[in-house]
Amino acid sequence: MRHVSDLLTGEQRAGVIKTVRDSNPDMTEDMAGRIVDEATKFVVAAACFPAVPLAPSRVVDEGWHALIVHTRLHEELCEQHGRFVQHSPGYDPTHYDPEVLERTRAVIEEAGYSVDDELWRGPQDGLVSVAANCQHAPRCAIRPMPKPEPPVS
């Protein structure tokens, strides 16, 4: 099995963990580290397997947001593994699709990484509270959420 330490230096990982904790001051450093690790694995899997629609869990997405703030690191990580992985924020819990999380976990494992299953639960799980209000569409991690249509009078 591969490890995140093969992807990020200790200094890079610490910087992204700090970004997660800045947005989530009550979160432990250990939990923030686990979230960053899963987000890093997700980005690598999405870059390596562009034809497969993937999406992070809401908790893992918090780590992806932090990784994106480190723009050079995010860009280099994507380029080293195939392609740039775009993020299109949006939140609608009705878009939750357990199959996309199952598929994403499977692709992360196919890329050679173990998965921290506890962080790949549905958006309403509540095990880990995160600041980001983001849930990706069921068909693709890189698709903007449709805006609700105004009511017709």
PDB file of C-alpha atoms in Angstrom:
ATOM      1  CA  MET A   1       0.000   0.000   0.000  1.00  0.00           C
ATOM      2  CA  ARG A   2       1.137   3.513  -0.758  1.00  0.00           C
ATOM      3  CA  HIS A   3       1.049   6.249   1.872  1.00  0.00           C
ATOM      4  CA  VAL A   4       0.314   9.974   1.841  1.00  0.00           C
ATOM      5  CA  SER A   5       3.892  10.596   2.954  1.00  0.00           C
ATOM      6  CA  ASP A   6       4.783   9.602  -0.619  1.00  0.00           C
ATOM      7  CA  LEU A   7       2.645  12.527  -1.846  1.00  0.00           C
ATOM      8  CA  LEU A   8       3.201  15.369   0.619  1.00  0.00           C
ATOM      9  CA  THR A   9       6.256  16.363   2.602  1.00  0.00           C
ATOM     10  CA  GLY A  10       5.803  16.761   6.345  1.00  0.00           C
ATOM     11  CA  GLU A  11       5.913  20.533   5.933  1.00  0.00           C
ATOM     12  CA  GLN A  12       3.292  20.523   3.150  1.00  0.00           C
ATOM     13  CA  ARG A  13       0.975  18.249   5.128  1.00  0.00           C
ATOM     14  CA  ALA A  14       1.369  20.402   8.258  1.00  0.00           C
ATOM     15  CA  GLY A  15       0.449  23.508   6.263  1.00  0.00           C
ATOM     16  CA  VAL A  16      -2.744  21.949   4.921  1.00  0.00           C
ATOM     17  CA  ILE A  17      -3.636  20.609   8.378  1.00  0.00           C
ATOM     18  CA  LYS A  18      -3.252  24.136   9.756  1.00  0.00           C
ATOM     19  CA  THR A  19      -5.649  25.417   7.081  1.00  0.00           C
ATOM     20  CA  VAL A  20      -8.241  22.800   8.067  1.00  0.00           C
ATOM     21  CA  ARG A  21      -7.861  23.723  11.740  1.00  0.00           C
ATOM     22  CA  ASP A  22      -8.082  27.452  10.989  1.00  0.00           C
ATOM     23  CA  SER A  23     -11.573  26.794   9.602  1.00  0.00           C
ATOM     24  CA  ASN A  24     -12.417  24.262  12.326  1.00  0.00           C
ATOM     25  CA  PRO A  25     -10.781  25.511  15.554  1.00  0.00           C
ATOM     26  CA  ASP A  26     -12.364  22.809  17.734  1.00  0.00           C
ATOM     27  CA  MET A  27     -11.005  19.993  15.574  1.00  0.00           C
ATOM     28  CA  THR A  28      -8.073  17.961  16.882  1.00  0.00           C
ATOM     29  CA  GLU A  29      -4.848  17.938  14.932  1.00  0.00           C
ATOM     30  CA  ASP A  30      -5.174  14.163  14.533  1.00  0.00           C
ATOM     31  CA  MET A  31      -8.632  14.453  12.921  1.00  0.00           C
ATOM     32  CA  ALA A  32      -7.485  17.306  10.680  1.00  0.00           C
ATOM     33  CA  GLY A  33      -4.547  15.144   9.593  1.00  0.00           C
ATOM     34  CA  ARG A  34      -6.817  12.227   8.757  1.00  0.00           C
ATOM     35  CA  ILE A  35      -9.044  14.544   6.703  1.00  0.00           C
ATOM     36  CA  VAL A  36      -6.051  15.982   4.823  1.00  0.00           C
ATOM     37  CA  ASP A  37      -4.759  12.490   4.101  1.00  0.00           C
ATOM     38  CA  GLU A  38      -8.101  11.372   2.662  1.00  0.00           C
ATOM     39  CA  ALA A  39      -8.443  14.561   0.609  1.00  0.00           C
ATOM     40  CA  THR A  40      -4.957  14.063  -0.809  1.00  0.00           C
ATOM     41  CA  LYS A  41      -5.780  10.466  -1.780  1.00  0.00           C
ATOM     42  CA  PHE A  42      -9.029  11.674  -3.356  1.00  0.00           C
ATOM     43  CA  VAL A  43      -7.276  14.310  -5.485  1.00  0.00           C
ATOM     44  CA  VAL A  44      -4.683  11.783  -6.657  1.00  0.00           C
ATOM     45  CA  ALA A  45      -7.374   9.235  -7.544  1.00  0.00           C
ATOM     46  CA  ALA A  46      -9.413  11.868  -9.422  1.00  0.00           C
ATOM     47  CA  ALA A  47      -6.299  12.993 -11.326  1.00  0.00           C
ATOM     48  CA  CYS A  48      -5.281   9.401 -12.157  1.00  0.00           C
ATOM     49  CA  PHE A  49      -8.733   8.223 -13.244  1.00  0.00           C
ATOM     50  CA  PRO A  50     -10.355  11.177 -15.055  1.00  0.00           C
ATOM     51  CA  ALA A  51     -12.981   9.054 -16.804  1.00  0.00           C
ATOM     52  CA  VAL A  52     -14.469   7.820 -13.530  1.00  0.00           C
ATOM     53  CA  PRO A  53     -16.950  10.198 -11.846  1.00  0.00           C
ATOM     54  CA  LEU A  54     -15.780  10.592  -8.247  1.00  0.00           C
ATOM     55  CA  ALA A  55     -16.840  12.735  -5.296  1.00  0.00           C
ATOM     56  CA  PRO A  56     -15.485  13.239  -1.792  1.00  0.00           C
ATOM     57  CA  SER A  57     -17.567  12.842   1.317  1.00  0.00           C
ATOM     58  CA  ARG A  58     -18.569  16.107   2.943  1.00  0.00           C
ATOM     59  CA  VAL A  59     -15.866  15.613   5.597  1.00  0.00           C
ATOM     60  CA  VAL A  60     -13.136  14.796   3.066  1.00  0.00           C
ATOM     61  CA  ASP A  61     -14.221  17.797   0.997  1.00  0.00           C
ATOM     62  CA  GLU A  62     -13.148  20.011   3.922  1.00  0.00           C
ATOM     63  CA  GLY A  63      -9.609  18.725   3.386  1.00  0.00           C
ATOM     64  CA  TRP A  64      -9.880  19.246  -0.357  1.00  0.00           C
ATOM     65  CA  HIS A  65     -10.896  22.872   0.250  1.00  0.00           C
ATOM     66  CA  ALA A  66      -7.794  23.321   2.422  1.00  0.00           C
ATOM     67  CA  LEU A  67      -5.581  21.669  -0.193  1.00  0.00           C
ATOM     68  CA  ILE A  68      -6.956  23.981  -2.898  1.00  0.00           C
ATOM     69  CA  VAL A  69      -5.966  27.023  -0.806  1.00  0.00           C
ATOM     70  CA  HIS A  70      -2.386  25.764  -1.186  1.00  0.00           C
ATOM     71  CA  THR A  71      -2.651  26.413  -4.916  1.00  0.00           C
ATOM     72  CA  ARG A  72       0.846  25.432  -6.009  1.00  0.00           C
ATOM     73  CA  LEU A  73       0.743  22.230  -3.980  1.00  0.00           C
ATOM     74  CA  HIS A  74      -2.693  21.311  -5.355  1.00  0.00           C
ATOM     75  CA  GLU A  75      -1.613  22.053  -8.918  1.00  0.00           C
ATOM     76  CA  GLU A  76       1.642  20.055  -8.593  1.00  0.00           C
ATOM     77  CA  LEU A  77      -0.149  17.105  -7.001  1.00  0.00           C
ATOM     78  CA  CYS A  78      -2.661  17.034  -9.855  1.00  0.00           C
ATOM     79  CA  GLU A  79      -0.041  17.429 -12.584  1.00  0.00           C
ATOM     80  CA  GLN A  80       2.111  14.646 -11.131  1.00  0.00           C
ATOM     81  CA  HIS A  81      -0.837  12.250 -11.330  1.00  0.00           C
ATOM     82  CA  GLY A  82      -2.511  13.096 -14.614  1.00  0.00           C
ATOM     83  CA  ARG A  83      -4.674  16.188 -14.714  1.00  0.00           C
ATOM     84  CA  PHE A  84      -5.879  19.190 -12.749  1.00  0.00           C
ATOM     85  CA  VAL A  85      -8.886  18.396 -10.577  1.00  0.00           C
ATOM     86  CA  GLN A  86     -11.386  21.257 -10.562  1.00  0.00           C
ATOM     87  CA  HIS A  87     -13.686  21.946  -7.610  1.00  0.00           C
ATOM     88  CA  SER A  88     -17.211  23.241  -8.145  1.00  0.00           C
ATOM     89  CA  PRO A  89     -18.806  24.066  -4.789  1.00  0.00           C
ATOM     90  CA  GLY A  90     -22.445  23.654  -4.005  1.00  0.00           C
ATOM     91  CA  TYR A  91     -24.637  22.147  -1.357  1.00  0.00           C
ATOM     92  CA  ASP A  92     -27.827  20.187  -1.670  1.00  0.00           C
ATOM     93  CA  PRO A  93     -28.025  17.137   0.600  1.00  0.00           C
ATOM     94  CA  THR A  94     -30.577  15.594  -1.772  1.00  0.00           C
ATOM     95  CA  HIS A  95     -27.706  15.111  -4.237  1.00  0.00           C
ATOM     96  CA  TYR A  96     -26.079  12.616  -1.914  1.00  0.00           C
ATOM     97  CA  ASP A  97     -25.528   9.299  -3.647  1.00  0.00           C
ATOM     98  CA  PRO A  98     -23.919   6.507  -1.581  1.00  0.00           C
ATOM     99  CA  GLU A  99     -22.760   4.802  -4.778  1.00  0.00           C
ATOM    100  CA  VAL A 100     -20.450   7.685  -5.713  1.00  0.00           C
ATOM    101  CA  LEU A 101     -18.724   7.408  -2.326  1.00  0.00           C
ATOM    102  CA  GLU A 102     -18.377   3.628  -2.747  1.00  0.00           C
ATOM    103  CA  ARG A 103     -16.945   4.118  -6.229  1.00  0.00           C
ATOM    104  CA  THR A 104     -14.562   6.817  -4.979  1.00  0.00           C
ATOM    105  CA  ARG A 105     -13.282   4.613  -2.160  1.00  0.00           C
ATOM    106  CA  ALA A 106     -12.746   1.770  -4.631  1.00  0.00           C
ATOM    107  CA  VAL A 107     -10.779   4.003  -7.022  1.00  0.00           C
ATOM    108  CA  ILE A 108      -8.613   5.314  -4.168  1.00  0.00           C
ATOM    109  CA  GLU A 109      -7.790   1.705  -3.308  1.00  0.00           C
ATOM    110  CA  GLU A 110      -7.141   0.962  -6.986  1.00  0.00           C
ATOM    111  CA  ALA A 111      -4.651   3.852  -6.925  1.00  0.00           C
ATOM    112  CA  GLY A 112      -2.855   1.971  -4.140  1.00  0.00           C
ATOM    113  CA  TYR A 113      -4.029   3.750  -0.992  1.00  0.00           C
ATOM    114  CA  SER A 114      -5.975   2.480   1.989  1.00  0.00           C
ATOM    115  CA  VAL A 115      -9.195   4.305   2.880  1.00  0.00           C
ATOM    116  CA  ASP A 116     -10.181   5.701   6.276  1.00  0.00           C
ATOM    117  CA  ASP A 117     -13.797   4.443   6.077  1.00  0.00           C
ATOM    118  CA  GLU A 118     -14.939   6.525   9.031  1.00  0.00           C
ATOM    119  CA  LEU A 119     -14.433   9.707   6.969  1.00  0.00           C
ATOM    120  CA  TRP A 120     -16.376   8.481   3.941  1.00  0.00           C
ATOM    121  CA  ARG A 121     -19.908   8.570   5.348  1.00  0.00           C
ATOM    122  CA  GLY A 122     -22.980  10.430   4.114  1.00  0.00           C
ATOM    123  CA  PRO A 123     -23.444  14.190   4.538  1.00  0.00           C
ATOM    124  CA  GLN A 124     -25.850  13.869   7.471  1.00  0.00           C
ATOM    125  CA  ASP A 125     -23.672  11.414   9.440  1.00  0.00           C
ATOM    126  CA  GLY A 126     -22.601  13.987  12.021  1.00  0.00           C
ATOM    127  CA  LEU A 127     -19.546  12.043  13.262  1.00  0.00           C
ATOM    128  CA  VAL A 128     -17.231  14.889  12.268  1.00  0.00           C
ATOM    129  CA  SER A 129     -18.417  18.473  12.061  1.00  0.00           C
ATOM    130  CA  VAL A 130     -16.771  20.587   9.360  1.00  0.00           C
ATOM    131  CA  ALA A 131     -17.098  24.229   8.384  1.00  0.00           C
ATOM    132  CA  ALA A 132     -17.634  23.736   4.652  1.00  0.00           C
ATOM    133  CA  ASN A 133     -21.210  23.513   3.496  1.00  0.00           C
ATOM    134  CA  CYS A 134     -20.484  21.532   0.352  1.00  0.00           C
ATOM    135  CA  GLN A 135     -21.861  18.293  -1.085  1.00  0.00           C
ATOM    136  CA  HIS A 136     -21.084  17.208  -4.607  1.00  0.00           C
ATOM    137  CA  ALA A 137     -23.474  15.986  -7.250  1.00  0.00           C
ATOM    138  CA  PRO A 138     -23.993  12.247  -7.613  1.00  0.00           C
ATOM    139  CA  ARG A 139     -22.695  11.949 -11.168  1.00  0.00           C
ATOM    140  CA  CYS A 140     -19.458  13.868 -10.930  1.00  0.00           C
ATOM    141  CA  ALA A 141     -17.207  15.545  -8.408  1.00  0.00           C
ATOM    142  CA  ILE A 142     -16.439  18.255 -10.878  1.00  0.00           C
ATOM    143  CA  ARG A 143     -19.944  19.374 -11.771  1.00  0.00           C
ATOM    144  CA  PRO A 144     -21.558  22.551 -10.445  1.00  0.00           C
ATOM    145  CA  MET A 145     -24.742  22.104  -8.468  1.00  0.00           C
ATOM    146  CA  PRO A 146     -27.853  23.159 -10.363  1.00  0.00           C
ATOM    147  CA  LYS A 147     -29.492  26.244  -8.927  1.00  0.00           C
ATOM    148  CA  PRO A 148     -33.131  25.866  -7.903  1.00  0.00           C
ATOM    149  CA  GLU A 149     -35.532  27.352 -10.408  1.00  0.00           C
ATOM    150  CA  PRO A 150     -37.664  30.214  -9.074  1.00  0.00           C
ATOM    151  CA  PRO A 151     -41.326  29.306  -8.615  1.00  0.00           C
ATOM    152  CA  VAL A 152     -43.523  30.072 -11.591  1.00  0.00           C
ATOM    153  CA  SER A 153     -46.395  32.388 -10.736  1.00  0.00           C
TER     154      SER A 153
END
